[in-house]
Coordinates of C-alpha atoms in Angstrom, one line a residue:
X174 CA 15.2 13.5 -0.2
X175 CA 15.7 14.3 3.6
X176 CA 18.0 11.6 5.7
X177 CA 18.8 11.8 9.0
X178 CA 22.4 13.8 8.9
X179 CA 23.0 12.2 13.6
X180 CA 22.2 9.0 15.2
X181 CA 20.1 11.8 17.4
X182 CA 17.9 12.6 14.3
X183 CA 17.4 8.8 13.0
X184 CA 16.0 8.0 16.7
X185 CA 13.3 10.5 16.8
X186 CA 12.7 9.4 13.3
X187 CA 12.1 5.8 15.0
X188 CA 9.9 6.9 17.5
X189 CA 7.8 9.6 15.7
X190 CA 7.4 6.3 13.1
X191 CA 6.4 3.8 16.3
X192 CA 4.3 6.6 17.6
X193 CA 2.2 6.9 14.2
X194 CA 2.2 2.5 14.5
X195 CA 0.8 2.7 17.3
X196 CA -2.1 5.3 17.2
X197 CA -3.9 3.9 13.9
X198 CA -6.2 2.4 15.7
X199 CA -7.6 5.3 17.3
X200 CA -9.0 5.7 14.1
X201 CA -11.5 3.1 13.7
X202 CA -13.1 5.0 16.9
X203 CA -14.8 7.1 14.4
X204 CA -16.3 5.0 12.8
X205 CA -18.4 2.9 15.1
X206 CA -20.6 0.3 13.3
X207 CA -18.7 0.5 10.4
X208 CA -17.3 -3.0 9.1
X209 CA -13.8 -3.6 9.2
X210 CA -13.9 -5.7 5.7
X211 CA -15.2 -2.2 4.3
X212 CA -13.1 0.2 6.2
X213 CA -9.9 -1.6 4.4
X214 CA -10.2 -0.5 1.3
X215 CA -9.9 3.0 2.3
X216 CA -7.6 2.3 4.8
X217 CA -5.4 -0.3 2.3
X218 CA -5.7 3.1 -0.5
X219 CA -4.4 5.6 2.0
X220 CA -1.1 4.3 3.2
X221 CA -0.4 4.4 -0.2
X222 CA -1.3 7.4 -0.7
X223 CA 0.6 8.9 1.5
X224 CA 4.0 6.7 0.7
X225 CA 3.3 8.8 -3.1
X226 CA 3.1 12.4 -1.2
X227 CA 5.6 12.0 1.7
X228 CA 8.3 10.7 -1.7
X229 CA 6.9 13.6 -3.6
X230 CA 7.6 16.3 -1.0
X231 CA 10.3 14.8 2.0
X232 CA 11.2 12.8 -1.0
X233 CA 11.9 15.0 -3.3
X234 CA 12.4 18.5 -2.1
X235 CA 15.6 17.4 -0.1
X236 CA 19.2 16.6 -1.5
X237 CA 20.1 16.5 -5.5
X238 CA 18.3 12.8 -5.9
X239 CA 14.8 12.1 -6.0
X240 CA 12.9 9.0 -5.0
X241 CA 11.4 8.2 -8.5
X242 CA 15.7 8.4 -10.1
X243 CA 16.3 6.0 -7.4
X244 CA 13.7 4.2 -8.1
X245 CA 15.1 4.1 -11.9
X246 CA 18.2 3.0 -10.9
X247 CA 17.8 0.7 -7.8
X248 CA 17.8 -3.3 -9.1
X249 CA 15.1 -5.1 -9.5
X250 CA 15.6 -7.9 -6.7
X251 CA 15.5 -4.4 -4.6
X252 CA 12.1 -3.3 -6.3
X253 CA 10.6 -7.3 -5.8
X254 CA 11.8 -7.4 -2.0
X255 CA 10.6 -4.4 -0.9
X256 CA 6.4 -5.3 -2.8
X257 CA 7.0 -8.5 -1.1
X258 CA 7.9 -7.5 2.1
X259 CA 4.3 -5.1 1.6
X260 CA 2.4 -8.2 0.7
X261 CA 3.8 -10.5 3.5
X262 CA 2.6 -7.2 6.6
X263 CA -0.7 -7.0 4.4
X264 CA -1.3 -11.0 5.0
X265 CA -0.5 -10.8 8.7
X266 CA -2.1 -7.4 9.1
X267 CA -5.3 -8.7 8.4
X268 CA -5.3 -12.7 9.8
X269 CA -4.2 -9.9 12.5
X270 CA -8.0 -8.8 12.5
X271 CA -8.9 -12.8 12.5
X272 CA -7.4 -13.6 15.7
X273 CA -8.4 -10.3 17.2
X274 CA -11.8 -11.9 17.1
X275 CA -11.6 -15.0 17.8
X276 CA -9.6 -14.6 21.0
X277 CA -9.4 -11.2 21.7
X278 CA -7.1 -8.3 21.4
X279 CA -5.3 -9.1 25.1
X280 CA -3.8 -12.9 23.8
X281 CA -3.8 -11.6 19.7
X282 CA -1.4 -8.9 19.5
X283 CA 1.0 -10.8 22.1
X284 CA 1.0 -13.8 20.5
X285 CA 1.7 -11.7 17.3
X286 CA 3.4 -9.2 18.0
X287 CA 5.8 -11.3 20.1
X288 CA 6.8 -13.7 17.8
X289 CA 7.2 -11.4 14.8
X290 CA 9.2 -8.8 17.3
X291 CA 11.7 -11.6 18.2
X292 CA 11.7 -13.9 14.3
X293 CA 11.9 -10.5 12.6
X294 CA 14.4 -9.1 14.7
X295 CA 16.6 -12.1 14.7
X296 CA 16.1 -12.2 10.9
X297 CA 16.3 -8.5 10.0
X298 CA 20.2 -9.1 11.9
X299 CA 21.2 -11.8 10.2
X300 CA 20.8 -10.2 6.7
X301 CA 22.3 -7.0 8.0
X302 CA 23.7 -7.2 11.0
X303 CA 24.0 -3.2 12.7
X304 CA 24.4 -2.7 16.7
X305 CA 25.8 -4.7 19.2
X306 CA 23.7 -8.4 19.5
X307 CA 23.3 -8.3 23.0
X308 CA 22.2 -5.3 23.8
X309 CA 19.5 -6.0 20.6
X310 CA 18.4 -8.9 22.3
X311 CA 18.5 -7.8 25.6
X312 CA 16.0 -5.3 24.9
X313 CA 14.5 -7.4 22.0
X314 CA 13.5 -9.8 24.8
X315 CA 12.5 -6.5 27.8
X316 CA 10.0 -4.9 24.8
X317 CA 8.8 -8.8 24.8
X318 CA 7.9 -9.1 28.2
X319 CA 6.6 -5.7 28.1
X320 CA 4.0 -6.8 25.7
X321 CA 3.0 -9.8 27.5
X322 CA 2.4 -8.0 30.9
X323 CA 0.6 -5.2 29.0
X324 CA -1.5 -8.5 27.7
X325 CA -2.1 -9.5 31.6
X326 CA -2.6 -6.6 32.2
X327 CA -6.0 -5.9 29.8
X328 CA -6.9 -9.6 30.3
X329 CA -7.2 -8.7 34.9
X330 CA -9.3 -5.9 34.1
X331 CA -11.7 -7.1 31.3
X332 CA -12.0 -10.2 30.5
X333 CA -13.1 -13.1 32.5
X334 CA -12.6 -16.6 32.5
X335 CA -13.3 -17.9 28.8
X336 CA -11.4 -20.3 26.9
X337 CA -9.0 -19.5 24.7
X338 CA -9.8 -20.8 20.3
X339 CA -6.6 -22.7 20.0
X340 CA -7.8 -22.2 16.0
X341 CA -7.4 -18.2 17.3
X342 CA -4.6 -19.5 18.5
X343 CA -2.8 -20.8 15.6
X344 CA -4.1 -18.1 13.5
X345 CA -2.9 -15.5 15.2
X346 CA 1.1 -17.4 15.0
X347 CA 0.7 -17.6 12.0
X348 CA -0.3 -13.9 11.4
X349 CA 3.2 -13.1 14.2
X350 CA 4.7 -15.3 10.9
X351 CA 4.0 -13.0 7.7
X352 CA 4.7 -10.2 9.4
X353 CA 8.3 -10.8 10.8
X354 CA 9.0 -12.2 7.1
X355 CA 8.4 -8.3 6.0
X356 CA 11.8 -7.1 8.1
X357 CA 14.4 -9.4 6.4
X358 CA 12.8 -8.8 3.7
X359 CA 13.2 -4.9 3.7
X360 CA 17.4 -6.0 4.6
X361 CA 17.7 -7.9 1.6
X362 CA 16.2 -4.8 -0.7
X363 CA 17.9 -2.3 1.4
X364 CA 21.5 -4.6 1.0
X365 CA 21.2 -5.1 -2.8
X366 CA 24.4 -4.0 -4.6
X367 CA 21.9 -1.2 -5.9
X368 CA 19.3 -0.8 -2.9
X369 CA 16.1 1.0 -2.4
X370 CA 16.3 4.5 -1.1
X371 CA 13.8 4.3 1.9
X372 CA 11.1 6.2 0.4
X373 CA 10.8 4.8 -2.6
X374 CA 10.8 1.7 -0.4
X375 CA 7.8 3.0 1.4
X376 CA 5.6 3.4 -2.1
X377 CA 6.7 -0.6 -3.1
X378 CA 5.9 -1.9 -0.2
X379 CA 2.6 0.3 0.0
X380 CA 1.9 -0.5 -3.1
X381 CA 2.3 -4.3 -2.5
X382 CA 0.0 -4.2 0.4
X383 CA -2.5 -2.9 -1.6
X384 CA -2.1 -4.6 -4.5
X385 CA -3.0 -7.6 -2.0
X386 CA -5.9 -6.1 -0.2
X387 CA -7.5 -6.6 -3.5
X388 CA -8.0 -10.6 -3.6
X389 CA -7.9 -11.0 0.4
X390 CA -10.7 -8.2 1.5
X391 CA -12.9 -9.8 -1.4
X392 CA -12.6 -13.1 0.5
X393 CA -13.2 -11.5 3.5
X394 CA -16.6 -9.7 2.5
X395 CA -18.0 -13.0 1.0
X396 CA -16.4 -14.7 4.1
X397 CA -16.3 -12.3 7.2
X398 CA -14.3 -13.0 10.3
X399 CA -17.8 -12.2 12.0
X400 CA -21.2 -11.1 10.7
X401 CA -22.9 -10.8 7.7
X402 CA -21.3 -11.2 4.2
X403 CA -21.0 -7.5 2.9
X404 CA -20.8 -6.2 0.0
X405 CA -19.3 -3.3 -2.8
X406 CA -22.7 -2.0 -2.4
X407 CA -22.3 -1.5 1.7
X408 CA -18.5 0.0 0.7
X409 CA -20.6 2.8 -1.7
X410 CA -23.3 2.8 0.6
X411 CA -20.5 4.5 3.4
X412 CA -20.7 8.3 4.9
X413 CA -17.7 10.7 4.0
X414 CA -16.8 10.2 7.8
X415 CA -16.7 6.8 7.4
X416 CA -14.6 6.8 4.6
X417 CA -12.7 9.6 6.0
X418 CA -11.7 7.5 9.5
X419 CA -9.9 5.0 7.0
X420 CA -8.1 7.1 5.0
X421 CA -6.5 9.0 8.0
X422 CA -5.9 5.3 9.4
X423 CA -3.7 4.8 6.5
X424 CA -2.0 7.8 6.8
X425 CA -1.1 7.2 10.1
X426 CA 0.3 4.5 9.8
X427 CA 2.0 5.4 6.5
X428 CA 3.7 8.2 7.6
X429 CA 4.8 6.1 10.5
X430 CA 6.1 4.0 8.4
X431 CA 8.5 6.2 6.2
X432 CA 9.3 7.7 9.2
X433 CA 10.4 3.6 10.2
X434 CA 11.8 2.9 7.1
X435 CA 14.1 6.0 6.7
X436 CA 16.5 5.7 9.4
X437 CA 17.5 2.3 7.8
X438 CA 20.0 3.4 6.2
X439 CA 21.9 4.2 8.8
X440 CA 21.3 2.0 12.4
X441 CA 19.7 -1.1 10.0
X442 CA 16.9 -2.7 9.5
X443 CA 16.9 -4.6 13.3
X444 CA 17.2 -2.2 15.1
X445 CA 14.5 0.2 13.4
X446 CA 12.1 -3.2 13.0
X447 CA 12.4 -3.7 16.7
X448 CA 11.7 0.2 17.6
X449 CA 8.2 -0.4 15.4
X450 CA 7.4 -3.2 16.8
X451 CA 7.4 -2.0 20.2
X452 CA 3.7 0.2 18.8
X453 CA 1.3 -2.0 21.0
X454 CA 2.6 -0.1 23.8
X455 CA 1.5 3.0 22.9
X456 CA -1.6 2.0 21.7
X457 CA -1.5 0.4 25.4
X458 CA -0.9 4.6 25.9
X459 CA -4.3 5.5 24.4
X460 CA -6.5 3.2 26.3
X461 CA -5.0 3.6 29.5
X462 CA -5.0 7.8 29.0
X463 CA -7.7 8.8 26.0
X464 CA -10.0 6.6 26.3
X465 CA -9.7 5.2 30.1
X466 CA -9.8 1.8 29.8
X467 CA -8.7 0.7 32.5
X468 CA -10.8 3.2 35.1
X469 CA -12.1 0.5 37.2
X470 CA -9.9 -2.2 37.5
X471 CA -8.3 -4.4 40.2
X472 CA -5.3 -3.2 42.0
X473 CA -3.4 -6.6 39.6
X474 CA -4.0 -4.4 36.8
X475 CA -2.3 -1.0 38.0
X476 CA 0.6 -3.1 39.4
X477 CA 0.9 -4.5 35.7
X478 CA 0.4 -1.7 34.0
X479 CA 3.3 -0.4 36.0
X480 CA 5.4 -3.1 35.1
X481 CA 5.0 -3.1 31.9
X482 CA 5.8 0.4 31.3
X483 CA 9.4 -0.5 33.6
X484 CA 10.2 -3.1 31.0
X485 CA 9.7 -2.1 27.8
X486 CA 11.8 1.7 28.6
X487 CA 14.6 -0.6 29.9
X488 CA 14.3 -2.5 26.7
X489 CA 13.4 0.6 24.3
X490 CA 16.6 2.2 26.2
X491 CA 18.8 -0.7 25.6
X492 CA 17.7 -0.6 22.1
X493 CA 18.6 3.0 21.2
X494 CA 22.0 2.3 22.7
X495 CA 22.8 -1.4 20.9
X496 CA 23.4 1.0 18.2
X497 CA 26.2 3.5 19.6
X498 CA 27.0 0.2 22.0
X499 CA 28.4 -1.2 18.4
X500 CA 31.3 1.4 17.8
X501 CA 28.8 4.1 15.6
X502 CA 28.8 8.0 17.0
X503 CA 26.7 10.8 14.8

């Protein structure tokens, strides 16, 4: 299996994973009008199929041991931790969508991802400490600040004064709790006496997400976040383009997952998790430079955007050097 041979290679993998995690929402724009409850079935299938595909290629053709062999010799507890991590992530992801429908993207993302980033990094570091803790946590604080400033810029640009739903905030907080839980579980899987290698962990993680999608999305199809209930008949009536958009979204996210997990064996779960969870800033870049979401925005929004990018770059630099500062080298 292909594993990073240097910290530089691991960093490139993590940044690519972050890029994919922040880019998959663009596929939703390819299926305008396609209900999220229907989109998610193809999306969940796409992330699982992608992990299998990557495992059969990058996880098989490089090195002597394949990811299938690794799964056979790994501790049962490590396998369970990886699957549970995927289940927790999936619950958090679905709750995040519920939060967005209630309080909007600008509020939901910083509340959910901000909590997940802080709690997840702390938990992951306590389970598997790697890197300089001071630089790591200061970097996390800067990235969280960048996410918050990004939300303020978005609100200033497109949201008028409105009352924020308290129940929606609680849903976002719950989403962040579930998101934060998958990092420490992955760390437990990687630190078992016979751990799961990254490619096998991606398969188990996405399988856990796929399994929990069945009951969760069945429920939300009958009790949707907004709009009328839908059924599998509506899903079957979807066009090939709508189904392809969901599968593409799953492919992009699944690819990002593998490239986030693979470096964990070298740099530790906390650092890989922190960089991966910086993905809302990537989404912001798409919104600003591709979808022109801030075109015509007031000057305050432009200033906040500039501050956001400065904070993000500073935080990312601290995160990436925290591993080297701990005394490790290529």
